[in-house]
Amino acid sequence: MTARVLVAVMGPYPRPVSEGSSRTNLDTVREARDASIAAGVAVDVAIIPDMVRPEEKVGPFTNRARGFAQMRAVAAKAVLDNGYSHLFCVDNDVLLKPDTITRLVGRQVALVMPRPLFPQFPPASVMDFAPQPANGTKGLWELRWSEVSVLLFSRGALEILEGRVYPDGAVKEDQLFAYWQAHGIKAVMDLDAEVDIIELPSGEAISKELPWAVHNRNPLLLGPGGQPVQCRGPVTERVRTGQTVVWTCEGCRCFAFWEAPKFRDLTGQAKSA
């Protein structure tokens, strides 16, 4: 059976691939579509309108869960109603490679995603999914959780889920993965397929404000001769008091202290400590 993929771009507005560039995320979608068609994979592209209500865009990011779930449900229904073999959900801050679609379809699994890279803040590339593979690992990697900017569902997986890609009320990635696993759907990452993501998730955006060198100069991390031992993290905020932020690192189980006059809150706005 020839694969027939519906690419569902979440959110209608194009995003430039970099500041000042005329190329957008939609250009990378078109290029991936054209490369797929040339390789014999039928691809249609649909722009799913923003279904997050204005009042849901105010306050915590989790307020948007209902709208996100509805957008993906609309896309899943289109797949099931129109005979597509796969649903490829992609957020509008993702830059696809020309072979992204064909590579993931070729894996022939229920649910697969590419490896996310964050050019703005490379440490986020190893902070945004778990468990972490050893350096040099290739192929498919079974996930416990991950960011979900790009997802390829087989039709069989959508039928099992009855078109409910996201469960009602799910606001965290681990809840999504638990939901899929409860339905017998194993989520895997293709470590050989990489995509760039323009916008940092809120948690990683905060971590970016921690100078990574400060963490790697932590006395608990210094090796022979006082040289830094590079730790891949992830580093997350634990305590904030006065002008001190205490970070804990899951990678090396240490704590990093950062004293600074300013840091950023969850909204990304600078404020005094």
Coordinates of C-alpha atoms in Angstrom, one line a residue:
M1 CA 0.0 0.0 0.0
T2 CA 1.4 3.4 -1.0
A3 CA 1.7 5.8 1.9
R4 CA -0.6 8.8 1.8
V5 CA 0.3 11.4 4.4
L6 CA -1.7 14.4 5.7
V7 CA 0.7 17.1 6.9
A8 CA -1.2 19.2 9.5
V9 CA 0.6 22.5 10.3
M10 CA -0.6 23.7 13.6
G11 CA -1.3 27.4 13.5
P12 CA -1.8 29.5 10.3
Y13 CA 0.9 32.1 10.6
P14 CA 4.3 31.6 9.0
R15 CA 7.4 31.9 11.1
P16 CA 10.7 33.2 9.6
V17 CA 13.5 30.6 9.8
S18 CA 15.8 33.2 11.3
E19 CA 15.6 36.9 12.1
G20 CA 15.3 39.0 9.0
S21 CA 14.9 35.9 6.7
S22 CA 12.3 35.8 4.0
R23 CA 12.1 32.0 4.3
T24 CA 9.6 30.6 6.7
N25 CA 8.6 27.3 8.3
L26 CA 6.0 26.8 5.5
D27 CA 8.8 26.9 2.9
T28 CA 10.4 23.9 4.7
V29 CA 7.1 22.1 4.8
R30 CA 6.6 22.6 1.0
E31 CA 10.2 21.4 0.4
A32 CA 9.6 18.3 2.5
R33 CA 6.3 17.7 0.7
D34 CA 7.9 18.0 -2.8
A35 CA 10.7 15.7 -1.8
S36 CA 8.3 13.1 -0.5
I37 CA 6.2 13.2 -3.6
A38 CA 9.3 12.8 -5.7
A39 CA 10.1 9.7 -3.6
G40 CA 6.7 8.2 -4.2
V41 CA 5.0 9.2 -1.0
A42 CA 1.7 11.1 -1.5
V43 CA 1.5 14.2 0.7
D44 CA -1.2 16.8 1.2
V45 CA -0.7 19.8 3.4
A46 CA -3.4 21.3 5.6
I47 CA -3.2 24.4 7.8
I48 CA -5.1 23.9 11.0
P49 CA -6.4 27.2 12.3
D50 CA -5.5 28.4 15.8
M51 CA -8.2 27.0 18.1
V52 CA -6.8 28.4 21.3
R53 CA -9.2 31.0 22.6
P54 CA -8.0 34.5 23.4
E55 CA -8.7 34.1 27.1
E56 CA -6.7 30.8 27.1
K57 CA -3.6 32.6 25.8
V58 CA -3.4 34.6 29.0
G59 CA -1.7 33.1 32.0
P60 CA 0.1 29.7 32.2
F61 CA 1.0 27.9 29.0
T62 CA -1.2 25.0 30.3
N63 CA -4.3 27.0 29.7
R64 CA -3.9 26.2 26.0
A65 CA -4.3 22.5 26.4
R66 CA -7.9 22.4 25.2
G67 CA -7.2 24.3 22.0
F68 CA -4.1 22.2 21.2
A69 CA -6.1 19.0 21.7
Q70 CA -8.9 20.3 19.5
M71 CA -6.5 21.2 16.7
R72 CA -5.0 17.7 16.6
A73 CA -8.5 16.1 16.8
V74 CA -9.6 18.0 13.7
A75 CA -6.5 16.8 11.8
A76 CA -7.0 13.2 13.0
K77 CA -10.6 13.2 11.8
A78 CA -9.5 14.4 8.4
V79 CA -7.1 11.5 8.2
L80 CA -9.7 8.9 9.2
D81 CA -12.4 10.3 7.0
N82 CA -10.3 10.6 3.9
G83 CA -8.3 7.5 3.6
Y84 CA -4.9 8.8 4.6
S85 CA -2.3 6.3 5.9
H86 CA -0.6 8.7 8.3
L87 CA -1.0 12.0 10.2
F88 CA 2.0 14.2 10.4
C89 CA 1.5 16.9 13.0
V90 CA 4.0 19.8 12.9
D91 CA 4.0 22.9 15.0
N92 CA 4.6 26.2 13.2
D93 CA 8.0 26.8 14.9
V94 CA 9.5 23.7 13.3
L95 CA 11.9 23.7 10.4
L96 CA 11.7 20.4 8.5
K97 CA 14.4 18.8 6.4
P98 CA 13.5 17.7 2.9
D99 CA 13.7 14.0 3.9
T100 CA 11.9 14.3 7.3
I101 CA 8.5 12.9 6.1
T102 CA 9.8 10.1 4.0
R103 CA 12.3 9.0 6.6
L104 CA 9.7 8.8 9.4
V105 CA 7.1 7.1 7.2
G106 CA 9.8 4.6 6.2
R107 CA 10.1 3.5 9.9
Q108 CA 6.7 1.8 9.7
V109 CA 5.8 2.3 13.4
A110 CA 2.7 3.5 15.1
L111 CA 4.1 6.8 16.5
V112 CA 7.5 8.3 15.7
M113 CA 9.1 11.7 15.9
P114 CA 12.4 13.2 14.8
R115 CA 15.1 14.4 17.1
P116 CA 14.5 18.0 18.1
L117 CA 17.4 20.5 17.9
F118 CA 17.3 24.0 19.4
P119 CA 19.8 26.3 17.6
Q120 CA 19.1 29.1 20.0
F121 CA 20.2 27.1 23.0
P122 CA 21.9 23.7 22.1
P123 CA 21.7 22.3 25.7
A124 CA 17.9 22.2 25.2
S125 CA 18.5 19.5 22.6
V126 CA 19.4 17.1 25.3
M127 CA 17.0 18.5 27.9
D128 CA 13.8 18.0 26.0
F129 CA 13.3 14.2 25.9
A130 CA 14.1 11.2 28.1
P131 CA 15.7 8.8 28.5
Q132 CA 18.9 10.2 26.9
P133 CA 20.8 7.9 24.5
A134 CA 24.5 7.4 24.8
N135 CA 26.6 9.4 22.4
G136 CA 26.7 7.9 18.9
T137 CA 23.4 5.9 19.3
K138 CA 21.5 5.6 16.0
G139 CA 18.1 4.4 14.8
L140 CA 14.9 4.2 16.8
W141 CA 14.9 5.1 20.5
E142 CA 12.0 4.3 22.9
L143 CA 10.9 7.4 24.8
R144 CA 9.5 7.9 28.3
W145 CA 8.6 11.5 27.4
S146 CA 9.5 14.2 24.9
E147 CA 8.6 17.6 23.5
V148 CA 5.9 17.0 20.9
S149 CA 6.4 19.6 18.2
V150 CA 6.5 16.9 15.4
L151 CA 4.5 13.6 15.5
L152 CA 3.9 11.0 12.9
F153 CA 0.9 8.8 13.7
S154 CA 0.0 5.7 11.6
R155 CA -3.7 5.3 10.7
G156 CA -3.8 2.2 12.9
A157 CA -2.7 4.3 15.9
L158 CA -5.3 6.9 15.2
E159 CA -8.0 4.2 15.0
I160 CA -6.9 2.8 18.3
L161 CA -7.1 6.3 19.8
E162 CA -10.5 6.9 18.1
G163 CA -9.1 10.1 16.7
R164 CA -8.3 11.6 20.2
V165 CA -4.6 12.3 19.7
Y166 CA -4.4 14.2 23.0
P167 CA -6.6 13.2 26.0
D168 CA -8.8 15.8 27.6
G169 CA -7.0 17.9 30.2
A170 CA -3.5 16.7 29.4
V171 CA -1.1 19.5 29.9
K172 CA 2.3 17.8 30.3
E173 CA 4.3 15.6 27.9
D174 CA 4.5 12.7 30.4
Q175 CA 0.7 12.7 30.5
L176 CA 0.5 12.4 26.7
F177 CA 3.0 9.5 26.7
A178 CA 1.2 7.7 29.5
Y179 CA -2.1 8.1 27.5
W180 CA -0.6 6.6 24.4
Q181 CA 1.1 3.8 26.3
A182 CA -2.1 2.9 28.0
H183 CA -3.5 2.3 24.5
G184 CA -0.6 0.1 23.6
I185 CA 1.1 2.7 21.4
K186 CA 4.8 2.9 21.9
A187 CA 6.4 6.3 21.0
V188 CA 9.9 6.3 19.5
M189 CA 12.3 8.8 18.3
D190 CA 14.3 8.5 15.1
L191 CA 17.7 9.7 16.2
D192 CA 18.9 9.9 12.6
A193 CA 16.1 12.4 11.7
E194 CA 16.7 15.9 13.0
V195 CA 14.6 19.0 12.9
D196 CA 15.3 22.5 14.1
I197 CA 12.8 24.2 16.4
I198 CA 12.8 28.0 16.3
E199 CA 11.2 28.7 19.7
L200 CA 12.4 27.4 23.0
P201 CA 9.8 25.8 25.3
S202 CA 9.2 27.9 28.4
G203 CA 11.2 25.7 30.7
E204 CA 14.2 25.7 28.5
A205 CA 13.9 29.4 27.9
I206 CA 14.4 29.9 31.6
S207 CA 17.4 27.5 31.6
K208 CA 19.0 29.5 28.8
E209 CA 19.3 32.4 31.3
L210 CA 21.6 30.3 33.4
P211 CA 25.1 30.8 32.0
W212 CA 26.0 27.2 31.2
A213 CA 29.7 27.9 32.0
V214 CA 28.7 28.7 35.5
H215 CA 27.2 25.3 36.0
N216 CA 30.2 23.6 34.4
R217 CA 32.6 25.6 36.8
N218 CA 30.7 24.3 39.8
P219 CA 33.3 22.9 42.2
L220 CA 31.5 19.6 42.3
L221 CA 32.1 19.2 38.6
L222 CA 35.8 20.2 38.4
G223 CA 38.1 17.3 37.3
P224 CA 41.9 16.8 37.5
G225 CA 43.7 20.1 37.5
G226 CA 40.6 22.1 38.2
Q227 CA 39.3 21.6 34.6
P228 CA 35.6 21.7 34.0
V229 CA 33.9 18.4 33.5
Q230 CA 31.2 19.0 30.9
C231 CA 27.8 18.0 32.1
R232 CA 24.9 17.8 29.6
G233 CA 22.2 18.5 32.2
P234 CA 19.3 19.1 32.2
V235 CA 19.6 21.9 34.7
T236 CA 16.3 23.2 36.2
E237 CA 15.4 25.9 38.7
R238 CA 14.8 24.6 42.2
V239 CA 14.8 27.6 44.6
R240 CA 14.8 31.3 44.1
T241 CA 15.4 33.6 47.1
G242 CA 16.7 37.2 47.1
Q243 CA 19.4 37.5 44.5
T244 CA 20.2 33.8 44.4
V245 CA 18.9 31.1 42.2
V246 CA 19.6 27.5 43.0
W247 CA 19.6 25.0 40.1
T248 CA 19.6 21.3 40.4
C249 CA 21.2 19.2 37.6
E250 CA 19.7 15.8 36.9
G251 CA 22.8 14.8 34.9
C252 CA 25.4 15.0 37.7
R253 CA 23.1 15.3 40.7
C254 CA 24.8 18.5 41.8
F255 CA 23.5 22.0 42.6
A256 CA 24.6 25.2 40.9
F257 CA 24.2 28.6 42.5
W258 CA 23.8 31.7 40.4
E259 CA 23.8 35.1 41.9
A260 CA 22.6 37.8 39.5
P261 CA 20.8 41.1 39.7
K262 CA 18.3 40.0 37.1
F263 CA 16.7 36.9 35.8
R264 CA 13.6 36.0 33.8
D265 CA 10.3 34.8 35.0
L266 CA 8.0 32.3 33.2
T267 CA 6.7 35.0 30.8
G268 CA 10.2 35.9 29.6
Q269 CA 10.0 39.4 31.0
A270 CA 13.1 40.7 32.8
K271 CA 12.5 41.6 36.5
S272 CA 14.7 42.5 39.4
A273 CA 15.5 39.8 41.9

